[in-house]
Amino acid sequence: MSNVLVVAELSEGSLKRATETCVTFAKDAAARTGGKVHGLVLGQGVDGIAQELAKRVDVVHVVDQEALKDPMAETYAQAIKAAADAAGATIVTMAATAHGKDVMPRAAALLNAGMASDILGFASDEGMAMRRPIQAGNVIATVELTSDIKVISTRPTEFDPAPEAASPGEVKALSVELAPPKTRYVKFDKIASERPDLTDATVVISGGRGLKEAGNFPKLIEPLADKLNAAIGASRAVVDAGWVPNDMQVGQTGKVVAPNLYIAVGISGAIQHVAGMKGSKTIVAINKDPEAPIFQLADYGLVDDLFKIVPELTEKL
Amino acid sequence: MKILVTVKRVTDYERKVKIAPDGSGLVTEGMTFVPNPFDEIAVEEALRLQKQHGGEVVVVSLGSKDAIQQIRQGLAMGAQRGILVESEELDPDAVARVLVKLVEEEQPDLIIMGKQDTDNDANQAGQLLAGYLGWPQATFASKVEGLDSADEKAQKPGVVIEDGKATVIREVDGGLETLQMDLPAVVTTDLRLNHPRFASLPGIMKAKKKPVREIPVAELGVDVTPKVKTLKYEEPPTRQAGVTVGSVDELLEKLKTEAKAL
Ligand SMILES: Cc1cc2nc3c(=O)[nH]c(=O)nc-3n(C[C@H](O)[C@H](O)[C@H](O)COP(=O)(O)OP(=O)(O)OC[C@H]3O[C@@H](n4cnc5c(N)ncnc54)[C@H](O)[C@@H]3O)c2cc1C
Ligand SMILES: Nc1ncnc2c1ncn2[C@@H]1O[C@H](COP(=O)(O)O)[C@@H](O)[C@H]1O
């Protein structure tokens, strides 16, 4: 058997869209290995999620145990290994979210598998070579995993969410014996936000150091985002300065976004930032420096003072 | 407390590497090399923990002989000694397996690594190592009140060690997560953990005399056959620069009619 196992991720009791994008990759992979697409749901009280995932894959394995209540790499990696064995999987894949990045390499160690991170897709119509960005996205590498079992994390912006199938797949309960954990989940401090998720939003407004101070995010960026029902992102500079939460950093070492419209306000366009947004459909840059590198990739550039432009733009929308 | 810190030699992130015309590799001649920025944060965190708890900080790098420069930078910041495993460029899995061997020898209480190397952007080695060792892991370590906090100004570590346990704040999607781990454990750093110090001149002088053990990878008896093979390197598709618009009205007009983005 050479099935493909997709590890699901939950967000506040529902299936993450990123997982649905990973199913699309998994289907492509299964067509190449001649296997089926299996899903894996881990947690406690997650039967509803398993039913939801079953609409998109052939078989769902669900490990519903108290020890998996909180997503910890130590326990989750063991459950992934057990499920991969149960599913007869030769490919184990998950979206390259923060959770996916944390748990999948650990699962790879337990599976004695090679791992390719942040895959953009297969390199050609046949074979298992894949493309992935390296060097802050300045280079695309074509890589191949030589191990029997292959672990792959997929970049969510590169795949459409898989549609529901005509009839749902089978849901199978799996019980896994976990070693007593040496990690305790203390707490999760959630950033409260009414806005669309940065990685799912159709419009993203990002602010940078040009905004001068923390107070200008609520003053200038939020009203504009309200008008466009946009998510708000940021450059590393302003996240480091503590103006906005860490979770808003767009870039090589933050989140990768590819909205329909990306508006960069007071951001210079360092390669590390560009790595996280250059897949956006339309890019607008507002920056007073005509030499700012962001203009090299913006579809529409406005060379002017953001303190004048942003309020005007918000008002005219 | 003994802390092992890994430092990878990477190309300077401010410069763009060139791809060999036949796509078989990257042209690193003429490039400048630096310690991976996340690894500098790792060294800094280790030194702060050492200040609190005593013990030793050991800097490890795997790579060409030249990686000794990056080890010396860690020693100049204040680490006590270095280990250079001489090898070809290894994949994260081979790095982790070599580190398993060193961990057996060194028996550290804590391993601090970067979350990702800025050349390869893999984000794997720390998690692989923790998996192989069966140790707990806390990736993407951050500081609870950020880089602007009083704790950072006082150069306090973000990782809290007490009674043989490490408490770590992690940057995850949607917020910050707190984990507590039994030691020994693996931590990987994110950008908001600390501001790494610069090496002082006396530090640089002292570093020259600090011991660095150099071991050819073959001597460690670890199979380093890569599980990830790179077949080809290419330029990404480039985006065309667009147009400069003169006013908000013109921008709105273009977004509506041309880009159909509104
Ligand atoms: C290891 C590593 C990882 C990194 N990862 C990331 C990452 O993931 N994401 C990321 O974003 N960065 C990342 N960086 C940082 C990156 O290199 C840049 O330092 C950062 O993106 C700069 O942020 P900025 O554009 O807000 O600030 P700056 O570069 O300072 O740019 C500010 C801009 O605002 C403009 N401006 C100023 N005033 C006004 C005004 N009144 N009106 C209009 N425009 C104005 C200026 O002309 C300037 O172009 C990373 C760096 C390293 C070393
Ligand atoms: N060749 C190496 N030498 C020393 N440390 C390394 C090496 N490769 C990876 N690491 C460590 O592992 C971390 C993650 O790297 P990677 O998995 O390659 O993104 C880096 O930040 C380093 O701390």
XYZ file of C-alpha atoms and ligand atoms in Angstrom:
655
model
C 0.000 0.000 0.000
C 1.177 3.491 -0.644
C -1.455 5.783 0.698
C -1.162 9.461 1.492
C -1.984 10.624 5.010
C -3.102 14.227 5.572
C -2.786 15.476 9.131
C -5.654 17.830 9.923
C -5.421 20.987 11.969
C -8.239 22.403 14.029
C -8.991 25.986 14.754
C -11.583 26.739 17.419
C -13.502 23.576 16.832
C -13.477 23.568 13.049
C -11.245 22.287 10.308
C -8.618 24.786 9.183
C -8.800 25.934 5.605
C -5.061 25.220 5.360
C -5.851 21.522 5.850
C -8.286 21.614 2.936
C -5.515 23.046 0.742
C -3.216 20.249 1.850
C -5.852 17.684 0.780
C -5.552 19.078 -2.747
C -1.828 18.343 -2.701
C -2.512 14.919 -1.182
C -4.866 14.021 -4.047
C -2.202 14.906 -6.566
C 0.307 12.813 -4.590
C -2.068 9.839 -4.317
C -2.663 9.904 -8.066
C 1.101 9.454 -8.454
C 1.532 6.672 -5.881
C -1.666 4.875 -6.889
C -2.877 5.003 -3.296
C -5.783 6.551 -1.474
C -6.038 9.758 0.508
C -6.380 9.189 4.244
C -6.973 11.912 6.797
C -5.954 12.068 10.428
C -7.768 13.989 13.140
C -6.164 14.246 16.582
C -7.656 15.737 19.720
C -10.447 15.291 22.207
C -14.104 15.460 21.218
C -13.201 15.764 17.548
C -15.717 13.450 15.928
C -17.428 16.364 14.182
C -14.126 17.398 12.596
C -13.547 13.837 11.444
C -16.966 13.858 9.707
C -16.081 17.183 8.110
C -12.737 15.912 6.817
C -14.389 12.695 5.584
C -16.242 14.788 2.982
C -12.907 15.338 1.272
C -10.854 12.147 1.709
C -11.300 8.368 1.298
C -10.704 7.323 4.913
C -10.377 9.315 8.129
C -8.508 7.987 11.170
C -9.512 9.696 14.340
C -7.549 9.448 17.565
C -9.801 10.918 20.219
C -7.932 10.868 23.529
C -7.637 13.156 26.486
C -3.853 13.148 26.167
C -4.276 14.828 22.769
C -6.512 17.628 24.036
C -3.746 20.187 23.504
C -1.630 20.184 20.361
C 1.849 19.268 21.590
C 4.527 18.019 19.209
C 5.686 15.365 21.652
C 2.369 13.509 21.779
C 1.091 14.426 18.327
C 4.207 13.082 16.590
C 3.665 9.691 18.224
C 0.035 9.618 17.122
C 1.012 10.602 13.573
C 3.549 7.764 13.455
C 0.932 5.255 14.653
C -1.652 6.524 12.172
C 0.834 6.442 9.292
C 1.454 2.762 10.092
C -2.288 2.061 10.345
C -2.998 3.871 7.077
C -0.197 2.176 5.147
C 1.007 5.654 4.255
C 4.206 6.305 2.338
C 3.501 10.031 2.223
C 2.538 11.944 5.351
C 1.639 15.566 4.796
C 0.364 18.621 6.639
C 0.013 22.310 5.862
C 3.081 24.375 6.794
C 1.345 26.341 9.545
C 3.063 27.052 12.877
C 1.667 23.768 14.194
C 2.640 21.837 11.063
C 6.177 23.233 11.212
C 6.465 22.220 14.854
C 5.159 18.664 14.712
C 6.007 17.285 11.259
C 9.818 17.144 11.505
C 9.441 15.345 14.845
C 7.060 12.872 13.219
C 9.617 12.459 10.409
C 12.242 11.424 12.970
C 9.896 8.767 14.382
C 9.060 7.532 10.873
C 12.704 7.568 9.788
C 11.481 9.709 6.919
C 13.070 12.500 4.941
C 11.130 15.731 4.970
C 10.519 18.498 2.446
C 9.250 21.745 4.008
C 6.897 24.318 2.547
C 6.311 22.607 -0.784
C 4.861 24.642 -3.681
C 3.817 21.568 -5.670
C 5.254 18.807 -7.806
C 7.951 19.767 -10.271
C 6.363 18.034 -13.254
C 3.361 15.958 -14.309
C 5.096 12.750 -13.360
C 7.405 11.621 -10.613
C 7.785 12.740 -7.043
C 10.193 15.682 -7.379
C 8.814 18.789 -5.703
C 9.497 22.506 -5.779
C 10.241 24.517 -2.664
C 11.499 28.054 -2.029
C 14.882 28.568 -0.369
C 17.027 31.661 0.276
C 14.033 33.797 1.265
C 12.258 32.791 -1.929
C 15.074 34.043 -4.157
C 15.705 30.500 -5.371
C 13.336 27.650 -6.150
C 14.854 24.231 -5.471
C 13.595 21.014 -6.991
C 13.976 18.321 -4.362
C 13.403 14.610 -4.077
C 13.055 12.545 -0.917
C 15.017 9.298 -1.027
C 13.490 7.682 2.069
C 10.729 5.036 1.872
C 8.372 7.215 3.856
C 8.189 10.858 2.884
C 7.053 13.692 5.115
C 5.954 16.855 3.341
C 4.608 20.187 4.554
C 2.684 22.236 2.006
C 2.425 25.988 1.579
C -1.266 26.800 2.002
C -1.323 29.694 -0.488
C -0.243 27.406 -3.336
C -3.260 25.093 -3.363
C -7.011 25.631 -3.587
C -9.081 23.989 -0.865
C -10.279 20.525 -1.936
C -13.990 20.391 -2.760
C -16.362 18.006 -1.005
C -16.788 14.605 -2.655
C -20.168 13.161 -3.655
C -20.112 10.658 -0.800
C -18.105 10.913 2.414
C -15.219 8.604 3.252
C -15.189 6.106 6.067
C -14.287 7.255 9.602
C -12.200 4.835 11.679
C -11.365 5.221 15.329
C -7.763 4.519 16.237
C -6.367 4.249 19.692
C -2.718 5.016 20.300
C -0.588 4.219 23.284
C 1.363 7.352 24.126
C 4.487 7.527 26.253
C 3.947 9.661 29.371
C 4.648 13.205 28.136
C 7.575 15.250 29.424
C 5.838 18.398 28.218
C 2.959 20.159 29.940
C 0.674 22.522 28.089
C 0.445 25.506 30.386
C -1.731 27.925 28.429
C -2.606 29.588 25.187
C -2.928 33.354 25.116
C -5.104 34.055 22.147
C -4.916 37.330 20.296
C -8.491 38.483 20.126
C -9.400 39.630 16.644
C -12.656 40.105 14.791
C -10.835 40.381 11.509
C -10.467 37.694 8.856
C -7.488 35.370 9.299
C -4.349 36.817 7.724
C -3.664 33.725 5.646
C -7.259 33.379 4.381
C -8.205 37.015 3.775
C -8.907 38.337 0.275
C -7.495 41.746 1.214
C -4.462 42.341 3.440
C -3.242 45.756 4.602
C 0.258 45.656 6.079
C 1.985 48.402 7.971
C 5.691 49.039 8.465
C 8.089 51.321 10.248
C 6.913 54.245 8.129
C 3.900 54.422 10.452
C 6.247 55.913 13.048
C 4.477 54.690 16.189
C 2.215 51.989 17.572
C -0.806 54.276 17.871
C -0.940 54.761 14.113
C -2.063 51.173 13.527
C -5.436 51.772 15.202
C -5.556 55.322 13.896
C -4.724 54.745 10.220
C -4.568 51.062 9.321
C -7.624 49.738 11.151
C -10.157 52.155 9.602
C -8.824 51.283 6.136
C -8.987 47.566 6.939
C -12.562 48.014 8.213
C -13.613 49.540 4.903
C -12.175 46.630 2.929
C -12.958 43.836 5.410
C -9.216 43.227 5.320
C -6.796 41.355 7.557
C -3.904 43.335 8.978
C -0.281 42.317 8.552
C 3.035 43.903 9.458
C 6.747 43.957 8.756
C 9.199 42.436 11.202
C 10.388 45.898 12.218
C 7.075 46.840 13.774
C 6.470 43.421 15.309
C 9.888 43.606 16.982
C 8.996 47.068 18.222
C 5.961 45.569 19.910
C 3.430 47.721 18.006
C 1.463 44.669 16.888
C 1.383 40.982 17.891
C 4.041 38.560 16.571
C 1.393 36.605 14.750
C 0.979 39.467 12.238
C 4.473 39.279 10.732
C 4.413 38.647 7.003
C 7.560 37.257 5.416
C 10.267 34.640 5.118
C 10.162 33.867 8.807
C 6.552 34.847 9.446
C 3.363 34.178 7.518
C 3.035 33.717 3.798
C -0.016 35.421 2.332
C -1.400 35.613 -1.196
C -4.562 37.716 -1.100
C -6.370 39.212 -4.037
C -5.163 42.649 -2.914
C -2.127 43.485 -0.727
C -1.550 47.062 0.365
C 1.888 47.785 1.841
C 1.930 51.000 3.866
C 5.294 52.427 4.934
C 7.118 49.171 4.188
C 10.438 49.296 2.324
C 10.171 45.846 0.737
C 13.150 43.941 2.168
C 13.525 40.496 0.560
C 12.490 38.864 3.824
C 9.198 40.731 3.726
C 8.662 40.228 0.008
C 9.108 36.460 0.483
C 5.809 36.428 2.344
C 3.630 38.492 -0.004
C 4.909 38.364 -3.563
C 2.298 35.767 -4.497
C -0.465 38.345 -3.960
C -2.580 39.010 -7.027
C -2.491 42.807 -6.940
C 0.072 44.712 -4.867
C -0.260 48.371 -3.907
C 2.603 50.223 -2.216
C 2.361 53.522 -0.390
C 5.801 54.875 0.434
C 7.362 58.315 0.307
C 10.690 57.025 -0.980
C 10.566 56.466 -4.756
C 13.632 54.211 -4.467
C 12.000 51.817 -1.992
C 12.399 48.234 -3.314
C 8.701 47.555 -2.753
C 7.996 49.570 -5.943
C 9.896 46.966 -7.974
C 7.077 44.532 -7.477
C 4.059 46.709 -6.766
C 1.418 46.855 -9.487
C 0.425 50.315 -8.313
C 2.802 52.558 -6.438
C 1.928 55.815 -4.732
C 4.979 57.865 -3.858
C 3.708 60.107 -1.111
C 3.314 60.644 2.598
C 1.230 57.845 4.064
C -0.187 60.184 6.715
C -1.876 62.098 3.922
C -2.723 59.205 1.596
C -4.153 56.606 3.968
C -6.895 58.827 5.481
C -7.854 60.034 2.000
C -8.012 56.480 0.675
C -10.116 55.349 3.640
C -12.506 58.202 3.131
C -12.967 57.675 -0.587
C -13.618 53.947 -0.355
C 24.011 23.543 33.658
C 25.482 22.568 30.315
C 23.921 24.136 27.214
C 24.668 23.060 23.664
C 24.027 25.711 20.999
C 24.136 25.133 17.254
C 25.382 27.767 14.835
C 25.195 27.330 11.092
C 27.343 29.257 8.649
C 24.974 30.838 6.118
C 25.228 33.357 3.306
C 24.696 36.967 4.281
C 20.935 37.500 4.203
C 21.363 41.005 2.828
C 22.847 39.710 -0.408
C 21.296 37.641 -3.134
C 23.023 34.385 -4.092
C 23.511 33.522 -7.736
C 22.465 30.284 -9.325
C 24.997 28.357 -11.424
C 24.087 28.746 -15.127
C 23.295 25.025 -15.433
C 21.088 25.112 -12.330
C 23.212 22.500 -10.571
C 24.057 24.609 -7.552
C 24.431 28.002 -5.966
C 27.446 30.212 -6.565
C 28.861 30.983 -3.148
C 32.192 32.390 -4.320
C 32.552 36.006 -3.334
C 29.648 35.758 -0.913
C 30.059 36.845 2.655
C 29.041 34.403 5.350
C 27.459 35.048 8.722
C 26.142 33.010 11.616
C 22.503 32.170 10.984
C 20.632 35.084 12.664
C 18.389 32.733 14.646
C 21.494 30.995 15.984
C 22.896 34.265 17.312
C 19.673 34.570 19.281
C 20.276 31.001 20.501
C 23.809 31.836 21.686
C 22.525 34.947 23.449
C 19.811 32.999 25.250
C 22.298 30.356 26.351
C 24.674 32.996 27.740
C 21.878 34.654 29.711
C 20.813 31.313 31.157
C 24.404 30.538 32.040
C 24.661 33.847 33.874
C 21.658 32.839 35.986
C 22.440 29.181 36.519
C 26.166 28.767 35.930
C 27.636 25.955 33.873
C 28.963 25.902 30.348
C 27.906 26.950 26.837
C 29.242 24.825 23.967
C 28.860 26.028 20.366
C 28.520 23.379 17.658
C 28.660 23.799 13.918
C 28.591 21.290 11.087
C 30.049 22.214 7.747
C 33.245 23.205 6.003
C 36.434 24.128 7.887
C 35.444 27.760 7.379
C 32.559 27.341 9.809
C 35.162 27.800 12.528
C 34.674 31.546 11.945
C 31.051 31.314 13.026
C 32.026 29.192 16.041
C 34.592 31.847 16.992
C 31.860 34.471 16.786
C 29.850 32.497 19.336
C 32.947 32.177 21.522
C 33.564 35.909 21.188
C 30.045 36.548 22.466
C 31.029 34.534 25.529
C 30.584 30.793 24.989
C 33.296 28.579 26.515
C 34.238 26.119 23.797
C 33.369 24.901 20.334
C 32.926 21.731 18.327
C 33.286 21.769 14.554
C 32.082 18.691 12.710
C 33.732 18.886 9.321
C 31.439 17.741 6.584
C 29.897 18.504 3.256
C 26.631 20.459 3.360
C 24.256 18.135 5.245
C 20.470 17.945 5.156
C 18.630 18.713 8.430
C 18.113 15.004 9.079
C 21.838 14.265 8.900
C 22.538 17.322 11.057
C 20.135 15.968 13.670
C 21.667 12.478 13.584
C 25.182 13.836 14.013
C 23.944 15.967 16.906
C 22.461 12.864 18.562
C 25.975 11.467 18.667
C 27.420 14.647 20.171
C 24.622 14.770 22.732
C 25.514 11.245 23.849
C 29.061 12.426 24.445
C 28.322 15.821 25.927
C 25.162 15.077 27.937
C 23.829 18.659 27.901
C 20.842 19.723 30.014
C 19.503 21.952 27.277
C 20.000 22.359 23.530
C 19.176 25.713 21.942
C 18.976 25.958 18.146
C 17.581 28.439 15.629
C 14.103 27.826 14.275
C 15.299 27.913 10.695
C 18.445 28.450 8.714
C 18.050 31.384 6.354
C 19.756 29.581 3.433
C 17.653 26.461 3.365
C 14.547 27.712 5.207
C 13.911 24.118 6.332
C 12.807 24.650 9.935
C 13.476 21.001 10.808
C 16.738 20.231 12.600
C 15.652 21.025 16.182
C 12.417 19.055 15.941
C 14.208 16.112 14.292
C 16.822 16.077 17.037
C 14.186 16.183 19.790
C 12.348 13.364 18.028
C 15.440 11.187 17.744
C 16.378 11.800 21.367
C 12.828 11.437 22.673
C 13.290 14.767 24.460
C 10.571 17.377 24.839
C 10.724 20.326 22.451
C 9.618 23.947 22.449
C 10.032 25.570 19.047
C 9.730 29.281 18.130
C 10.635 30.526 21.609
C 9.698 34.115 22.297
C 9.702 36.568 25.136
C 6.399 37.095 26.836
C 6.488 40.859 26.883
C 8.508 41.292 23.738
C 11.754 42.995 22.867
C 10.628 46.292 24.304
C 10.136 44.908 27.803
C 11.962 45.669 31.019
C 13.106 42.024 31.087
C 14.852 42.461 27.747
C 16.481 45.702 28.876
C 17.749 43.848 31.936
C 19.057 41.120 29.576
C 16.962 38.428 31.206
C 16.433 35.172 29.369
C 12.974 34.427 27.962
C 13.326 30.746 28.844
C 12.671 30.207 32.556
C 14.495 27.321 34.241
C 13.414 26.140 37.661
C 13.555 22.790 39.466
C 14.790 20.883 36.425
C 12.031 22.278 34.205
C 12.064 24.841 31.419
C 9.095 27.092 30.731
C 8.965 28.520 27.233
C 6.622 30.997 25.526
C 6.109 30.065 21.867
C 5.032 32.114 18.847
C 2.190 30.166 17.233
C -0.705 31.014 14.909
C -3.244 33.183 16.677
C -1.282 33.920 19.837
C 1.347 32.803 22.303
C 1.535 29.349 23.843
C 3.290 28.407 27.075
C 4.861 24.972 27.532
C 6.703 23.524 30.469
C 9.222 20.762 29.773
C 11.280 18.408 31.883
C 14.984 18.820 31.191
C 16.861 17.796 29.155
C 14.991 19.483 26.322
C 15.355 21.179 22.934
C 14.408 24.829 22.367
C 14.399 26.629 19.014
C 14.468 30.413 18.828
C 12.173 32.917 17.167
C 12.990 36.547 16.485
C 11.361 37.989 19.588
C 13.342 35.984 22.149
C 16.151 38.509 22.615
C 18.455 41.046 21.000
C 21.769 39.227 20.618
C 24.811 41.123 21.907
C 27.710 42.164 19.725
C 31.059 40.582 20.479
C 33.352 42.983 22.315
C 36.967 43.459 21.284
C 38.289 41.701 24.417
C 35.731 38.979 23.706
C 37.125 38.528 20.208
C 40.679 38.348 21.570
C 39.721 35.777 24.191
C 37.831 33.680 21.658
C 41.055 33.003 19.766
C 42.351 31.040 22.722
C 39.199 29.112 23.509
C 39.263 25.415 22.614
C 37.558 24.201 19.447
C 37.491 20.481 18.809
C 37.500 19.666 15.103
C 36.149 16.267 14.120
C 35.768 14.922 10.583
C 32.198 13.650 10.347
C 33.415 10.184 9.291
C 34.978 9.716 12.719
C 31.600 9.916 14.395
C 30.340 6.788 12.642
C 26.985 8.354 11.717
C 25.355 7.628 8.370
C 24.951 11.056 6.788
C 23.452 9.968 3.473
C 20.940 12.715 2.693
C 17.238 11.919 2.651
C 16.588 15.133 0.745
C 18.278 15.439 -2.640
C 18.271 18.724 -4.520
C 18.041 18.140 -8.247
C 17.917 21.673 -9.566
C 18.045 25.351 -8.605
C 16.044 27.968 -10.487
C 15.055 31.602 -10.360
C 11.518 32.148 -9.144
C 9.094 33.773 -11.571
C 9.636 37.505 -11.340
C 6.926 40.081 -10.943
C 6.910 42.988 -13.326
C 7.118 46.386 -11.707
C 3.820 48.157 -12.313
C 3.024 51.821 -12.626
C 3.253 54.804 -10.382
C -0.066 56.496 -9.819
C -0.324 60.191 -9.070
C -3.284 60.308 -6.726
C -5.698 58.347 -4.583
C -8.385 58.860 -7.227
C -6.196 57.356 -9.911
C -5.347 54.426 -7.627
C -9.014 53.718 -6.924
C -9.847 53.973 -10.601
C -7.134 51.457 -11.539
C -8.039 49.091 -8.733
C -11.661 49.094 -9.879
C -11.386 48.949 -13.631
C -7.960 47.506 -14.419
C -7.118 45.168 -11.530
C -10.746 44.512 -10.581
C -9.464 44.243 -7.028
C -12.247 46.280 -5.424
C 16.633 36.453 9.877
C 15.744 37.560 9.431
C 14.417 37.276 9.187
C 13.547 38.296 8.803
N 12.247 37.985 8.557
C 11.391 38.964 8.185
C 10.021 38.676 7.898
O 9.565 37.540 7.961
N 9.210 39.716 7.571
C 9.659 41.018 7.481
O 8.863 41.920 7.183
N 10.954 41.299 7.716
C 11.814 40.308 8.072
N 13.116 40.644 8.341
C 13.492 42.087 8.427
C 13.730 42.754 7.082
O 15.045 42.485 6.670
C 13.522 44.286 7.224
O 14.378 44.781 8.220
C 12.101 44.692 7.571
O 11.172 44.030 6.717
C 11.929 46.196 7.442
O 10.662 46.610 7.888
P 9.993 47.952 7.314
O 9.855 47.875 5.842
O 8.760 48.194 8.117
O 11.020 49.078 7.771
P 12.022 49.970 6.922
O 12.888 49.142 6.067
O 12.637 50.917 7.862
O 11.060 50.768 5.934
C 10.192 51.799 6.320
C 9.670 52.452 5.055
O 8.709 53.430 5.372
C 8.840 54.514 4.485
N 8.279 55.722 5.128
C 8.749 56.379 6.225
N 7.945 57.406 6.532
C 6.954 57.421 5.611
C 5.822 58.255 5.382
N 5.544 59.296 6.186
N 5.023 57.983 4.328
C 5.284 56.933 3.498
N 6.335 56.122 3.664
C 7.165 56.343 4.708
C 10.328 54.627 4.234
O 10.578 55.272 2.985
C 10.756 53.155 4.232
O 10.776 52.620 2.932
C 14.013 39.623 8.676
C 15.361 39.892 8.886
C 16.227 38.874 9.258
C 17.667 39.200 9.479
N 25.142 22.636 9.519
C 24.656 23.089 10.689
N 25.489 23.440 11.690
C 25.037 23.907 12.871
N 23.722 24.046 13.130
C 22.842 23.702 12.182
C 23.244 23.209 10.918
N 22.135 22.975 10.190
C 21.079 23.329 10.963
N 21.501 23.752 12.170
C 20.701 24.235 13.294
O 19.343 23.892 13.087
C 18.531 25.060 13.002
C 17.419 24.821 12.013
O 17.968 24.635 10.740
P 17.149 24.091 9.482
O 16.388 22.900 9.938
O 18.195 23.756 8.467
O 16.269 25.227 9.037
C 19.501 26.178 12.649
O 19.032 27.432 13.112
C 20.758 25.738 13.399
O 20.686 26.102 14.760
